[in-house]
Tab-separated table of C-alpha atoms and ligand atoms in Angstrom:
chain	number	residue	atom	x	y	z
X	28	UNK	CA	-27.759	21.443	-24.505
X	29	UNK	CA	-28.051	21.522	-28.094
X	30	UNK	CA	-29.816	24.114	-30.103
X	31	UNK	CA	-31.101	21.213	-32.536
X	32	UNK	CA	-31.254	17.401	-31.929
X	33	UNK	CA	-31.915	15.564	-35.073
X	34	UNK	CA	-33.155	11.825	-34.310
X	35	UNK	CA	-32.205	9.418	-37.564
X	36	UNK	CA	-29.385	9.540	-40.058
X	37	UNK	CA	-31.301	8.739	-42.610
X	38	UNK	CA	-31.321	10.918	-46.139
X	39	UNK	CA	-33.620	13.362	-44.003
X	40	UNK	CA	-31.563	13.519	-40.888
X	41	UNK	CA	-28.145	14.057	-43.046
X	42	UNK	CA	-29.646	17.283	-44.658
X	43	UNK	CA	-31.306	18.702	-41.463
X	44	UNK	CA	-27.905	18.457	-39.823
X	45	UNK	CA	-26.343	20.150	-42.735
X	46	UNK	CA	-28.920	22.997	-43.052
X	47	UNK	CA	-28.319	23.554	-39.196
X	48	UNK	CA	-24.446	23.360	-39.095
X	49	UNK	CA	-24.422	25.941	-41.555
X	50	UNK	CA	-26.890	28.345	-39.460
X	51	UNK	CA	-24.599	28.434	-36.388
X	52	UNK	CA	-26.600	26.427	-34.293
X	53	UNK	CA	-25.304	23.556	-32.219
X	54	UNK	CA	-26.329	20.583	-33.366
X	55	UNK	CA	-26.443	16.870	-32.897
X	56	UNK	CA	-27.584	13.553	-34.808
X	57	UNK	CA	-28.332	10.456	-33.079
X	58	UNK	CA	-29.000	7.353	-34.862
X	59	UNK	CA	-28.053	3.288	-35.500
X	60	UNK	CA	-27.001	3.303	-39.296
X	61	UNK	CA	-25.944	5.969	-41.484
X	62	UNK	CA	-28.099	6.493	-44.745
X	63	UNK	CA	-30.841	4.464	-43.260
X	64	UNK	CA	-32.744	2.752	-46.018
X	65	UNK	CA	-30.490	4.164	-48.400
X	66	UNK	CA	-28.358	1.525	-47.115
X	67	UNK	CA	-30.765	-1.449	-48.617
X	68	UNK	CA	-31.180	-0.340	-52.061
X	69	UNK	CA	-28.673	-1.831	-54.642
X	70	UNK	CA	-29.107	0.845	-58.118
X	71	UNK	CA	-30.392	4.629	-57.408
X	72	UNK	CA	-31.102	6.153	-60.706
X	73	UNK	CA	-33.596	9.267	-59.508
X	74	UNK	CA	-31.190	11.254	-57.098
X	75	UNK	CA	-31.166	14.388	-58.999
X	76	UNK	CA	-28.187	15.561	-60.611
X	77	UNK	CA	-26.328	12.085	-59.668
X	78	UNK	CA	-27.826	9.885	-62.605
X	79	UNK	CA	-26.378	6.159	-61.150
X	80	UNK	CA	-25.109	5.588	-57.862
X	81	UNK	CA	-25.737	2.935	-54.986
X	82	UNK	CA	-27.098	2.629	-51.586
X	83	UNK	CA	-23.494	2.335	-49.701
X	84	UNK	CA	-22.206	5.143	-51.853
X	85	UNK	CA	-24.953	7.546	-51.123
X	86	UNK	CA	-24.814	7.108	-47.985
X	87	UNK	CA	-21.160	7.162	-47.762
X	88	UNK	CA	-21.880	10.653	-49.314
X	89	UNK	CA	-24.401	11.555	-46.970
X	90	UNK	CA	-22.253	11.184	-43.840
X	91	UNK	CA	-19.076	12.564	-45.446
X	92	UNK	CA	-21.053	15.896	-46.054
X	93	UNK	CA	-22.336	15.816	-42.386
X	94	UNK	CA	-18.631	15.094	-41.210
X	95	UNK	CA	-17.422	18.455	-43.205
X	96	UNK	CA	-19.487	20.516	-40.229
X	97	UNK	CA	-19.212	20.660	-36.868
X	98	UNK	CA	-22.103	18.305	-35.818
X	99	UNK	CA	-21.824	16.296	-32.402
X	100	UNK	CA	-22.622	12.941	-33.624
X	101	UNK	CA	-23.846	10.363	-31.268
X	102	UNK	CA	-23.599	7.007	-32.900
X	103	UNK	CA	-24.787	3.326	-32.685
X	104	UNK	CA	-28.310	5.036	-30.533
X	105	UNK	CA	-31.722	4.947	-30.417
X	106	UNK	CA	-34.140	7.047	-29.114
X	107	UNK	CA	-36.814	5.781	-27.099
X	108	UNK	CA	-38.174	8.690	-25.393
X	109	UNK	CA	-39.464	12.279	-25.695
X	110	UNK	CA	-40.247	14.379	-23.087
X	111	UNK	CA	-41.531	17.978	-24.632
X	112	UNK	CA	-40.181	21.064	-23.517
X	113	UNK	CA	-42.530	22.139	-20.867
X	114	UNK	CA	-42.914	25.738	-22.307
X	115	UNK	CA	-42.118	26.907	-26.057
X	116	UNK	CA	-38.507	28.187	-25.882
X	117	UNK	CA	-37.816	25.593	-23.470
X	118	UNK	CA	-35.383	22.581	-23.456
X	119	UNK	CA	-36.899	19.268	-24.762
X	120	UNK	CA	-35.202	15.644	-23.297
X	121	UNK	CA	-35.104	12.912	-25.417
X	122	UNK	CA	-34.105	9.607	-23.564
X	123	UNK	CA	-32.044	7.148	-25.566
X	124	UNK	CA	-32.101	3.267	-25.155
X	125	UNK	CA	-28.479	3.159	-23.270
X	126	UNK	CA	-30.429	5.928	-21.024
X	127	UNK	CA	-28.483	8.570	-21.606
X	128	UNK	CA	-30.447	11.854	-21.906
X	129	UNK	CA	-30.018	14.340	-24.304
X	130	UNK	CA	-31.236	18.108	-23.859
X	131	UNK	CA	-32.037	20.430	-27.273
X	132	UNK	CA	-33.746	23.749	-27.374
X	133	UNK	CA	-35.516	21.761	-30.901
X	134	UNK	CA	-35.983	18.125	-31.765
X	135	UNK	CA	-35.710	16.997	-35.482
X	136	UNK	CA	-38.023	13.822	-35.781
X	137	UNK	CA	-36.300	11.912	-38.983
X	138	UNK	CA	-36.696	8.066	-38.068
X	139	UNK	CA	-37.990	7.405	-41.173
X	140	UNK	CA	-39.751	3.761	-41.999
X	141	UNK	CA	-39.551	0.314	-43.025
X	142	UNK	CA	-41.324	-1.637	-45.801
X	143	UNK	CA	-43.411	-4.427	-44.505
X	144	UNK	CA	-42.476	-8.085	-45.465
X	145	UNK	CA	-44.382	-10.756	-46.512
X	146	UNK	CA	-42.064	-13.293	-44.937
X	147	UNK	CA	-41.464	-15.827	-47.044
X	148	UNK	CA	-38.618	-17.883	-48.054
X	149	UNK	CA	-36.860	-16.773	-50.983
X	150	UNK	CA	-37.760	-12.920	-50.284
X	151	UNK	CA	-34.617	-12.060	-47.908
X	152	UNK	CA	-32.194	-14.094	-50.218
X	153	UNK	CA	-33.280	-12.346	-53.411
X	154	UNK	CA	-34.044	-8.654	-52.027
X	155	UNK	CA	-32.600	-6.264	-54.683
X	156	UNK	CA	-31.970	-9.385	-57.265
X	157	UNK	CA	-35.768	-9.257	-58.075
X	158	UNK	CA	-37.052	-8.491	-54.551
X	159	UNK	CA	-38.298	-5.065	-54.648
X	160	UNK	CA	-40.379	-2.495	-52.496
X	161	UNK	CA	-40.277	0.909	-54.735
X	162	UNK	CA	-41.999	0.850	-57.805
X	163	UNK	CA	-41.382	4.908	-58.538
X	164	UNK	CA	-37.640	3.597	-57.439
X	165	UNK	CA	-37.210	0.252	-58.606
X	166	UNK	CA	-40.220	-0.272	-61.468
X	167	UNK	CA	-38.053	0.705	-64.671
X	168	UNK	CA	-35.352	-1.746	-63.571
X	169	UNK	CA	-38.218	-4.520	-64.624
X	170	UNK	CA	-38.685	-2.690	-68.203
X	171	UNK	CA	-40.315	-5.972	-71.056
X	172	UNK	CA	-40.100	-8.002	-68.226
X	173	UNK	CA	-42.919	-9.837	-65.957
X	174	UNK	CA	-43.499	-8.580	-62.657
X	175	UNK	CA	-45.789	-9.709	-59.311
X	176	UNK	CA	-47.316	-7.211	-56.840
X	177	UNK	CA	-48.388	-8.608	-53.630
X	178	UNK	CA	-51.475	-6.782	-51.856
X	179	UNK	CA	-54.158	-5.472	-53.448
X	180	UNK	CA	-54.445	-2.466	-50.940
X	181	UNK	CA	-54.442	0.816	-52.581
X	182	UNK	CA	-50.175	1.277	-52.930
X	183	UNK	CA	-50.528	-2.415	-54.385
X	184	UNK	CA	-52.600	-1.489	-57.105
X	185	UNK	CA	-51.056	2.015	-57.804
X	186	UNK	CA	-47.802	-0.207	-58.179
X	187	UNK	CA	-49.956	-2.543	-60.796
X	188	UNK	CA	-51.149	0.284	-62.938
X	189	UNK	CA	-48.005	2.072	-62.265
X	190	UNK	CA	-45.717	-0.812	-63.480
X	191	UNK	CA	-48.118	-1.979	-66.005
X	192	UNK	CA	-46.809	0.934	-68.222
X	193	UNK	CA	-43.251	-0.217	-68.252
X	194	UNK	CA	-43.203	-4.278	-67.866
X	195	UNK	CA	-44.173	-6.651	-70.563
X	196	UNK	CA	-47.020	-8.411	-67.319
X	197	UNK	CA	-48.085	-7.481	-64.154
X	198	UNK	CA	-49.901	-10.378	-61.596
X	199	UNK	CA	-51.150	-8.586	-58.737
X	200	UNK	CA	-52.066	-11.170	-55.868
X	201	UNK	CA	-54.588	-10.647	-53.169
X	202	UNK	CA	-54.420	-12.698	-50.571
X	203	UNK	CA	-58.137	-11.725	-49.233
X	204	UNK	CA	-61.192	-12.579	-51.687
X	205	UNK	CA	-61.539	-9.039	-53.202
X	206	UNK	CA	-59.049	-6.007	-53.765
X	207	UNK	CA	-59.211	-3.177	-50.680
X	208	UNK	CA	-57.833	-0.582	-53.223
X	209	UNK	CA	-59.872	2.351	-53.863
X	210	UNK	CA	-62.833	1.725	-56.681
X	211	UNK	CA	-61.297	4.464	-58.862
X	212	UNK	CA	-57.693	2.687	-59.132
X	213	UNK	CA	-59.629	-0.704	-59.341
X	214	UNK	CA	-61.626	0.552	-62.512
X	215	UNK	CA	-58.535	1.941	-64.081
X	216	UNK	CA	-56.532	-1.638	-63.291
X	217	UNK	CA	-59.359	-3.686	-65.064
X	218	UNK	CA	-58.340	-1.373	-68.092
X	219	UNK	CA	-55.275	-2.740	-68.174
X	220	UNK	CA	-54.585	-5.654	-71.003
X	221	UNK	CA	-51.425	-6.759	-69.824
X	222	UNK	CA	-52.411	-7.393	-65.706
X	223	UNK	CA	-53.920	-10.214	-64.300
X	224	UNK	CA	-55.777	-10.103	-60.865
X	225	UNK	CA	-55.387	-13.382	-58.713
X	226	UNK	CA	-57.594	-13.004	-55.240
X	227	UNK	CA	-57.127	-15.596	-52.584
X	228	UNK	CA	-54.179	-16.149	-53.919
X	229	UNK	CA	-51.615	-16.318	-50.793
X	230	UNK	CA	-47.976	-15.717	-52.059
X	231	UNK	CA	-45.919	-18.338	-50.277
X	232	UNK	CA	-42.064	-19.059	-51.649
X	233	UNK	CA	-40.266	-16.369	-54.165
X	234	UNK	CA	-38.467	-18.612	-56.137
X	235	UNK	CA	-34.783	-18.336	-57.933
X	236	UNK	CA	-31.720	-19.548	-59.588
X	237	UNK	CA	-28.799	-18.137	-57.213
X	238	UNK	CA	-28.747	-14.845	-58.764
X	239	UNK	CA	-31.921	-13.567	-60.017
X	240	UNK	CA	-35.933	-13.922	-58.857
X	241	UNK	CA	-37.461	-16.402	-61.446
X	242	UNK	CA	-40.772	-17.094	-59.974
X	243	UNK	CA	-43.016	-17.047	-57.052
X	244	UNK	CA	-45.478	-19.732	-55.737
X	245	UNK	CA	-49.057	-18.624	-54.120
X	246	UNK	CA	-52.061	-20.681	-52.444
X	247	UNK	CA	-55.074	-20.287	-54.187
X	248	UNK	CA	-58.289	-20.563	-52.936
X	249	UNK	CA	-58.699	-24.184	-53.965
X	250	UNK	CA	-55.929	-24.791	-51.391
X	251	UNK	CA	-53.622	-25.518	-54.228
X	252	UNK	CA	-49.822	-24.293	-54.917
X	253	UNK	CA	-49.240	-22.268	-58.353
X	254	UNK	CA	-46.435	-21.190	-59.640
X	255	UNK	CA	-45.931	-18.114	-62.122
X	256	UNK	CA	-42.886	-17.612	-64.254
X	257	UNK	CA	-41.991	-13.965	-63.811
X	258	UNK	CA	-38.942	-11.811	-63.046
X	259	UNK	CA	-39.587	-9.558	-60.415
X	260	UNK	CA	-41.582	-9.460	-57.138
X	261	UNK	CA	-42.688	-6.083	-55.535
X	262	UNK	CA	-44.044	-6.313	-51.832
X	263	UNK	CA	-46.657	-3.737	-51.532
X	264	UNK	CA	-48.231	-4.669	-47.730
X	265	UNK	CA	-47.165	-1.701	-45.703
X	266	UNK	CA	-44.555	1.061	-45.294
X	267	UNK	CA	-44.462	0.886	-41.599
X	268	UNK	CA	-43.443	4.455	-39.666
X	269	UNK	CA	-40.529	4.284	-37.278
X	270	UNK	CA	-42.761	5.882	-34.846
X	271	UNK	CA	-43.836	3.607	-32.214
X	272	UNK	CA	-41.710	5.390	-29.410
X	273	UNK	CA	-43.768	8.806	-30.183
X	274	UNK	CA	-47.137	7.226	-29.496
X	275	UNK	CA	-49.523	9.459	-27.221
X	276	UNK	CA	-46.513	12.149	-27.227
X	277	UNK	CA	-47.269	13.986	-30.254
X	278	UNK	CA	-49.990	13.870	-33.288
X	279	UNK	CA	-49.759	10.760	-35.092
X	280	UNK	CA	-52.155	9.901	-38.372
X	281	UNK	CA	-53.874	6.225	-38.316
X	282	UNK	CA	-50.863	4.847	-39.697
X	283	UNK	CA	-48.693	6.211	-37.367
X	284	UNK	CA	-47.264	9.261	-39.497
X	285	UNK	CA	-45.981	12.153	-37.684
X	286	UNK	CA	-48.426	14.906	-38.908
X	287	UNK	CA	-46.474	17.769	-40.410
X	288	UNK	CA	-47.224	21.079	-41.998
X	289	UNK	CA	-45.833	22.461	-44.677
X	290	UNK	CA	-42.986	24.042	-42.349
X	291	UNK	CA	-42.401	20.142	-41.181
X	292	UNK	CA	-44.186	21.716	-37.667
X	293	UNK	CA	-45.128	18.438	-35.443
X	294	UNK	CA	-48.072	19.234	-33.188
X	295	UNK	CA	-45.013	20.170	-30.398
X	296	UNK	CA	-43.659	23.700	-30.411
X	297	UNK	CA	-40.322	23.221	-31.709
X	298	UNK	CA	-40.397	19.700	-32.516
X	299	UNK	CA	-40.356	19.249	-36.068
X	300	UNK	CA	-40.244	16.417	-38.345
X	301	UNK	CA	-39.348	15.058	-41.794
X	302	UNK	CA	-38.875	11.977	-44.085
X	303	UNK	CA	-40.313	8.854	-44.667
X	304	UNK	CA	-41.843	9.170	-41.035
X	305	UNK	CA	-44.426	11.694	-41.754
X	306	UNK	CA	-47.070	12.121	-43.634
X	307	UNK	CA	-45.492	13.555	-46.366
X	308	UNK	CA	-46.889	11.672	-49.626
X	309	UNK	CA	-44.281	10.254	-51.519
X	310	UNK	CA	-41.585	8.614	-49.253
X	311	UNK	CA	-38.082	9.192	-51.943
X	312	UNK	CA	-34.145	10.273	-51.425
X	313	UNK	CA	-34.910	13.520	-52.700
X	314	UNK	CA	-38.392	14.309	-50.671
X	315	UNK	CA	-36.694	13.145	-47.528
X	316	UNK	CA	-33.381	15.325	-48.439
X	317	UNK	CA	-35.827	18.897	-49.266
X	318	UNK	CA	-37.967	17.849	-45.761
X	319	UNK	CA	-34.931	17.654	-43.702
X	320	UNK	CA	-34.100	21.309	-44.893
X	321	UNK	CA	-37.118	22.401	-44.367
X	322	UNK	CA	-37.157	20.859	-41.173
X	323	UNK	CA	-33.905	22.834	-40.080
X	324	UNK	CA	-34.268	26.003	-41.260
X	325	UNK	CA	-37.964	25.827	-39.423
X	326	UNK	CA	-36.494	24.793	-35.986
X	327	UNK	CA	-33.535	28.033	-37.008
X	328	UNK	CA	-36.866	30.484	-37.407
X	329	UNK	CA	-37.958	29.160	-33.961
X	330	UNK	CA	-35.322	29.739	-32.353
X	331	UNK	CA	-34.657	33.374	-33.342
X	332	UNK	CA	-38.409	33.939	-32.208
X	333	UNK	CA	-38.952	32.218	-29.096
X	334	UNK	CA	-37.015	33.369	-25.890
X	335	UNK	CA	-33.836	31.578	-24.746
X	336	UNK	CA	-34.382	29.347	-21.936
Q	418	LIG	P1	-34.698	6.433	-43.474
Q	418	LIG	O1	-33.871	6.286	-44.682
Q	418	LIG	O2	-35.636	5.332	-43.101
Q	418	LIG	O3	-33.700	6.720	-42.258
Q	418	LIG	C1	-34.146	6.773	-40.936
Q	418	LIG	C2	-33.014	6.413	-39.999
Q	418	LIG	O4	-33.467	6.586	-38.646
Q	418	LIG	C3	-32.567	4.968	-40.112
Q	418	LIG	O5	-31.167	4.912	-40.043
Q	418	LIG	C4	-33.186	4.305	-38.895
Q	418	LIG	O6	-32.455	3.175	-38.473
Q	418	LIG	C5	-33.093	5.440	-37.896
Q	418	LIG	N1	-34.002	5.300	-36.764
Q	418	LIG	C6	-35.223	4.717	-36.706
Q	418	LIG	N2	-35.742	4.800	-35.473
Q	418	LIG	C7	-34.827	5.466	-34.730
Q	418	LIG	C8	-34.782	5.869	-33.361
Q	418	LIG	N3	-35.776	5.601	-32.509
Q	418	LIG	N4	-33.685	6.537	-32.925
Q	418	LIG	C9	-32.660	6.817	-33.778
Q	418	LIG	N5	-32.643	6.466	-35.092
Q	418	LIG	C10	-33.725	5.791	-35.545
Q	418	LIG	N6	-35.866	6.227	-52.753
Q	418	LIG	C11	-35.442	6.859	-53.867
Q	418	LIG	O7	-35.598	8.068	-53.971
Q	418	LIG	N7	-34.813	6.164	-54.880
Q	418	LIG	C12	-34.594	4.828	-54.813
Q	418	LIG	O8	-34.050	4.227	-55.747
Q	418	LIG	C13	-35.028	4.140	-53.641
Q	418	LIG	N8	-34.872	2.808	-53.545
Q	418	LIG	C14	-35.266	2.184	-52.394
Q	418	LIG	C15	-35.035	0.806	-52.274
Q	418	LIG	C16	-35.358	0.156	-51.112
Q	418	LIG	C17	-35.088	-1.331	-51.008
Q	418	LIG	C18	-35.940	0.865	-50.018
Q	418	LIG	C19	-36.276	0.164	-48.721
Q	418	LIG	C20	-36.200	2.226	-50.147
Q	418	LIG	C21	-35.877	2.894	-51.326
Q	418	LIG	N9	-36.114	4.263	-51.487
Q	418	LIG	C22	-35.662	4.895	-52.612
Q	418	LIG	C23	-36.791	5.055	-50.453
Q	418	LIG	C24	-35.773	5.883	-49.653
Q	418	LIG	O9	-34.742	5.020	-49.200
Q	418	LIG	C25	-36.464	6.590	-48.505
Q	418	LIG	O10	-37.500	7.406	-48.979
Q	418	LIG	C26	-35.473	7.471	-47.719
Q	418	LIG	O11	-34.375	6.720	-47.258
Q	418	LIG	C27	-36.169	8.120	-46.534
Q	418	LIG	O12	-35.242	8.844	-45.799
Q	418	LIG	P2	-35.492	9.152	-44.261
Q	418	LIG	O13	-34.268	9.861	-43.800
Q	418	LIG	O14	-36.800	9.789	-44.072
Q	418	LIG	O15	-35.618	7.734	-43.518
């Protein structure tokens, strides 16, 4: 068995693995793609002490530093199942989609998530060429220049007032007849010269010329197509947990965020968590990086408290 199991090779995953290598404990890392949503982003420009790289390169990075320790890695898997330990100190299972089972003293949970899409034509073809999804990653990319945000819940409209300070115009469309963001962040968008709110205003086709996003068509509510000029398009509908496969096993918040403390403790004993799938605040490279240390060096105190199996 292994002293920690880390589930996701994500940003998250890659640094718990680290952090644990270097403790001495065994340690494995299952997981389907190296670098995880690293691996969709085109420009990173906020990794700390790397001023420009790119999503392949990163994550190139990420699993050559994992590869420099002795970590069992179990590629191309899923996990679809975990069965706690049955006392603290005990081993817990965690059954992967080929069936194999897989038995660690600690779990790391570090599945991270997955932006919601809207779906429409034009928005696969021009993802990272105007396309976007992180406004604290992506927003000064769109510096002077006009910008949509689609969904009017509360991350939509933090992206509007957020982006407002950097592009030349911000639409924010609302497919529903009034905004759902909170009335605070509604009051402070209204202050705002340079955005325009469109409700019932269903975004339908982001529009382009081969290389770059030029515009983006919505329904309105008098069932007609617009069109709006504009450079950039930023999906705000839903960051979506990787987390469907822990339901009813551990703590989950409404939107399906593994609850964490501060120590990235799951509601298991010796289970621990970190990354985009929690409830940690601000899903980013370097959050998801710190977590997954945190995460190890939690499930290391555990294990030099609880009794071996
Ligand atoms: P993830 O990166 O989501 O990795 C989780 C991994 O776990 C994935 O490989 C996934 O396939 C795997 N997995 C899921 N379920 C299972 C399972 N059941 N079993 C095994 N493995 C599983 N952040 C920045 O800081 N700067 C940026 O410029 C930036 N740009 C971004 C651009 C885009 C387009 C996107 C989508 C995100 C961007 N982000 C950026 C956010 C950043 O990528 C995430 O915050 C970060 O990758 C989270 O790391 P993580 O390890 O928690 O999860």
């Amino acid at each position: 068995p292994f002293d920690v199991l880390i589930i996701g090779e994500g940003p998250a995953g890659a640094s718990a693995a680290v952090y644990a290598a270097r403790k001495g404990l065994r340690t494995g890392l299952v997981g389907d793609r190296f670098g995880g949503q690293v691996m969709d982003t085109a420009g990173i420009e906020n990794f700390i002490s790397i001023p420009e790289t790119d999503g392949p390169k990163l994550a190139a990075a990420l699993e050559a530093h994992v590869r420099q320790y002795d970590v069992e890695i179990i590629p191309g898997q899923r996990a679809k199942e975990l069965f706690p330990a049955p006392q603290p100190g005990g081993l817990h299972g965690v059954v992967l989609e080929n069936g194999a089972v897989l038995h660690s003293r600690t779990v790391i949970l570090a599945t991270g998530a997955h932006w919601r899409h809207l779906g429409v034509p034009g928005e696969e073809e021009y993802r990272n060429k105007g396309v976007a999804y992180c406004p604290h990653c992506d927003g000064p990319f769109y510096k002077g220049k006009r910008v949509a945000v689609a969904g009017g819940g509360n991350s939509g409209v933090e992206a509007a007032i957020d982006l407002a300070g950097i592009v030349a115009h911000v639409t924010l469309l609302q497919r529903g007849s009034h905004l759902k963001a909170d009335k605070v962040l509604q009051d402070k968008l209204h202050t705002l010269p340079n955005v325009t709110v469109l409700t019932e205003a269903l975004t339908t086709r982001i529009e382009g010329n081969g290389r770059n996003v030029t515009g983006l068509t919505y329904r309105g509510g008098d069932g007609a197509d617009h069109h709006i000029d504009l450079e950039g398009v930023f999906v705000q509908i839903g960051l979506l947990p990787n987390t469907g496969w822990l339901k009813g096993t551990l703590d989950l918040n409404d939107f399906g965020e593994i609850i964490v403390n501060d120590h990235c403790a799951t509601s298991i004993p010796g289970v621990f968590a970190a990354g985009d799938a929690t409830t940690t605040p601000y899903k980013q490279i370097v959050i998801a990086v710190g977590e997954g240390a945190t995460a190890a060096l939690s499930a290391f105190d555990y294990l030099i408290r609880v009794p071996a199996p």
